[in-house]
Amino acid sequence: MFKQNSINLLCSTLAILCAFYIEIGSVLFWYGGLLVIPAIAIWYQFKFALGNFILRLSIALLPWLVLCVIGLLWASNTEHDGQRTMNMFFFEMPLYSVAIGTLAVTGCFLFKKATIRS
């Protein structure tokens, strides 16, 4: 279980960092992909993680939260107000998407639990 979760975490973190490094994030920013892609990624990361609900959700959230926190700290140190606002918005969009993805995963998980008990 630890090995599978570690591989899941490593692969998702590398994919996220590579996508932002080769500027796919900026293309997604302008077309709204940063509001959709992280939520879908949360769903799949949660689906393939092993363990209890909290562990699986943590593995799905961790890479996105690290990216957003690093980005928001980096953007807050920007001198120019317009550039700071744009950079903050660039890293807030995935954060909103992660929140929506988390709510969707939690809702589906609870619904599935309720239907199994019935």
GROMACS .gro file of C-alpha atoms in nm:
model
  118
    1MET     CA    1   0.000   0.000   0.000
    2PHE     CA    2   0.281   0.243   0.090
    3LYS     CA    3   0.465   0.167  -0.234
    4GLN     CA    4   0.153   0.219  -0.449
    5ASN     CA    5   0.066   0.546  -0.274
    6SER     CA    6   0.425   0.670  -0.302
    7ILE     CA    7   0.429   0.597  -0.674
    8ASN     CA    8   0.093   0.773  -0.714
    9LEU     CA    9   0.218   1.077  -0.523
   10LEU     CA   10   0.549   1.090  -0.712
   11CYS     CA   11   0.390   1.054  -1.056
   12SER     CA   12   0.122   1.313  -0.991
   13THR     CA   13   0.372   1.561  -0.846
   14LEU     CA   14   0.609   1.518  -1.141
   15ALA     CA   15   0.324   1.555  -1.391
   16ILE     CA   16   0.202   1.875  -1.225
   17LEU     CA   17   0.550   2.028  -1.203
   18CYS     CA   18   0.636   1.933  -1.561
   19ALA     CA   19   0.310   2.081  -1.689
   20PHE     CA   20   0.379   2.409  -1.513
   21TYR     CA   21   0.747   2.405  -1.613
   22ILE     CA   22   0.671   2.373  -1.985
   23GLU     CA   23   0.408   2.648  -1.958
   24ILE     CA   24   0.099   2.433  -2.012
   25GLY     CA   25  -0.041   2.606  -1.705
   26SER     CA   26  -0.044   2.945  -1.876
   27VAL     CA   27  -0.235   2.805  -2.176
   28LEU     CA   28  -0.482   2.640  -1.940
   29PHE     CA   29  -0.511   2.967  -1.747
   30TRP     CA   30  -0.642   3.158  -2.047
   31TYR     CA   31  -0.887   2.886  -2.153
   32GLY     CA   32  -1.019   2.800  -1.806
   33GLY     CA   33  -0.839   2.468  -1.781
   34LEU     CA   34  -0.698   2.553  -1.439
   35LEU     CA   35  -1.054   2.549  -1.310
   36VAL     CA   36  -1.125   2.203  -1.456
   37ILE     CA   37  -0.805   1.996  -1.483
   38PRO     CA   38  -0.712   1.995  -1.111
   39ALA     CA   39  -1.063   1.880  -1.011
   40ILE     CA   40  -1.045   1.593  -1.261
   41ALA     CA   41  -0.694   1.508  -1.144
   42ILE     CA   42  -0.811   1.501  -0.780
   43TRP     CA   43  -1.078   1.249  -0.881
   44TYR     CA   44  -0.827   1.016  -1.050
   45GLN     CA   45  -0.561   1.054  -0.783
   46PHE     CA   46  -0.819   0.968  -0.519
   47LYS     CA   47  -0.945   0.674  -0.723
   48PHE     CA   48  -0.602   0.511  -0.755
   49ALA     CA   49  -0.478   0.581  -0.402
   50LEU     CA   50  -0.503   0.306  -0.142
   51GLY     CA   51  -0.607   0.321   0.221
   52ASN     CA   52  -0.883   0.488   0.415
   53PHE     CA   53  -1.068   0.796   0.298
   54ILE     CA   54  -0.844   1.051   0.472
   55LEU     CA   55  -0.523   0.892   0.339
   56ARG     CA   56  -0.656   0.873  -0.015
   57LEU     CA   57  -0.779   1.232  -0.004
   58SER     CA   58  -0.445   1.350   0.137
   59ILE     CA   59  -0.256   1.182  -0.145
   60ALA     CA   60  -0.484   1.345  -0.400
   61LEU     CA   61  -0.459   1.693  -0.244
   62LEU     CA   62  -0.095   1.714  -0.141
   63PRO     CA   63   0.069   1.787  -0.481
   64TRP     CA   64  -0.186   2.054  -0.568
   65LEU     CA   65  -0.169   2.224  -0.231
   66VAL     CA   66   0.212   2.232  -0.243
   67LEU     CA   67   0.204   2.385  -0.592
   68CYS     CA   68  -0.053   2.647  -0.490
   69VAL     CA   69   0.121   2.741  -0.165
   70ILE     CA   70   0.461   2.776  -0.334
   71GLY     CA   71   0.303   2.976  -0.615
   72LEU     CA   72   0.110   3.204  -0.383
   73LEU     CA   73   0.419   3.272  -0.171
   74TRP     CA   74   0.621   3.343  -0.485
   75ALA     CA   75   0.349   3.569  -0.626
   76SER     CA   76   0.311   3.764  -0.303
   77ASN     CA   77   0.676   3.870  -0.328
   78THR     CA   78   0.625   4.028  -0.671
   79GLU     CA   79   0.686   4.403  -0.674
   80HIS     CA   80   0.448   4.524  -0.947
   81ASP     CA   81   0.082   4.532  -0.835
   82GLY     CA   82  -0.066   4.424  -1.169
   83GLN     CA   83   0.178   4.137  -1.206
   84ARG     CA   84   0.120   4.032  -0.844
   85THR     CA   85  -0.256   4.026  -0.897
   86MET     CA   86  -0.221   3.819  -1.215
   87ASN     CA   87   0.021   3.576  -1.051
   88MET     CA   88  -0.202   3.538  -0.745
   89PHE     CA   89  -0.502   3.468  -0.969
   90PHE     CA   90  -0.295   3.214  -1.167
   91PHE     CA   91  -0.234   3.010  -0.849
   92GLU     CA   92  -0.577   3.072  -0.695
   93MET     CA   93  -0.759   2.909  -0.987
   94PRO     CA   94  -0.617   2.559  -0.923
   95LEU     CA   95  -0.685   2.610  -0.553
   96TYR     CA   96  -1.054   2.674  -0.624
   97SER     CA   97  -1.061   2.372  -0.854
   98VAL     CA   98  -0.902   2.154  -0.586
   99ALA     CA   99  -1.169   2.268  -0.339
  100ILE     CA  100  -1.445   2.180  -0.586
  101GLY     CA  101  -1.279   1.846  -0.665
  102THR     CA  102  -1.251   1.768  -0.295
  103LEU     CA  103  -1.619   1.844  -0.241
  104ALA     CA  104  -1.713   1.626  -0.539
  105VAL     CA  105  -1.498   1.334  -0.424
  106THR     CA  106  -1.628   1.361  -0.068
  107GLY     CA  107  -1.989   1.383  -0.186
  108CYS     CA  108  -1.952   1.080  -0.414
  109PHE     CA  109  -1.775   0.883  -0.143
  110LEU     CA  110  -2.049   0.959   0.112
  111PHE     CA  111  -2.323   0.883  -0.142
  112LYS     CA  112  -2.159   0.551  -0.226
  113LYS     CA  113  -2.133   0.466   0.145
  114ALA     CA  114  -2.500   0.553   0.200
  115THR     CA  115  -2.619   0.341  -0.092
  116ILE     CA  116  -2.414   0.041   0.023
  117ARG     CA  117  -2.569   0.057   0.371
  118SER     CA  118  -2.925   0.078   0.237
   0.00000   0.00000   0.00000
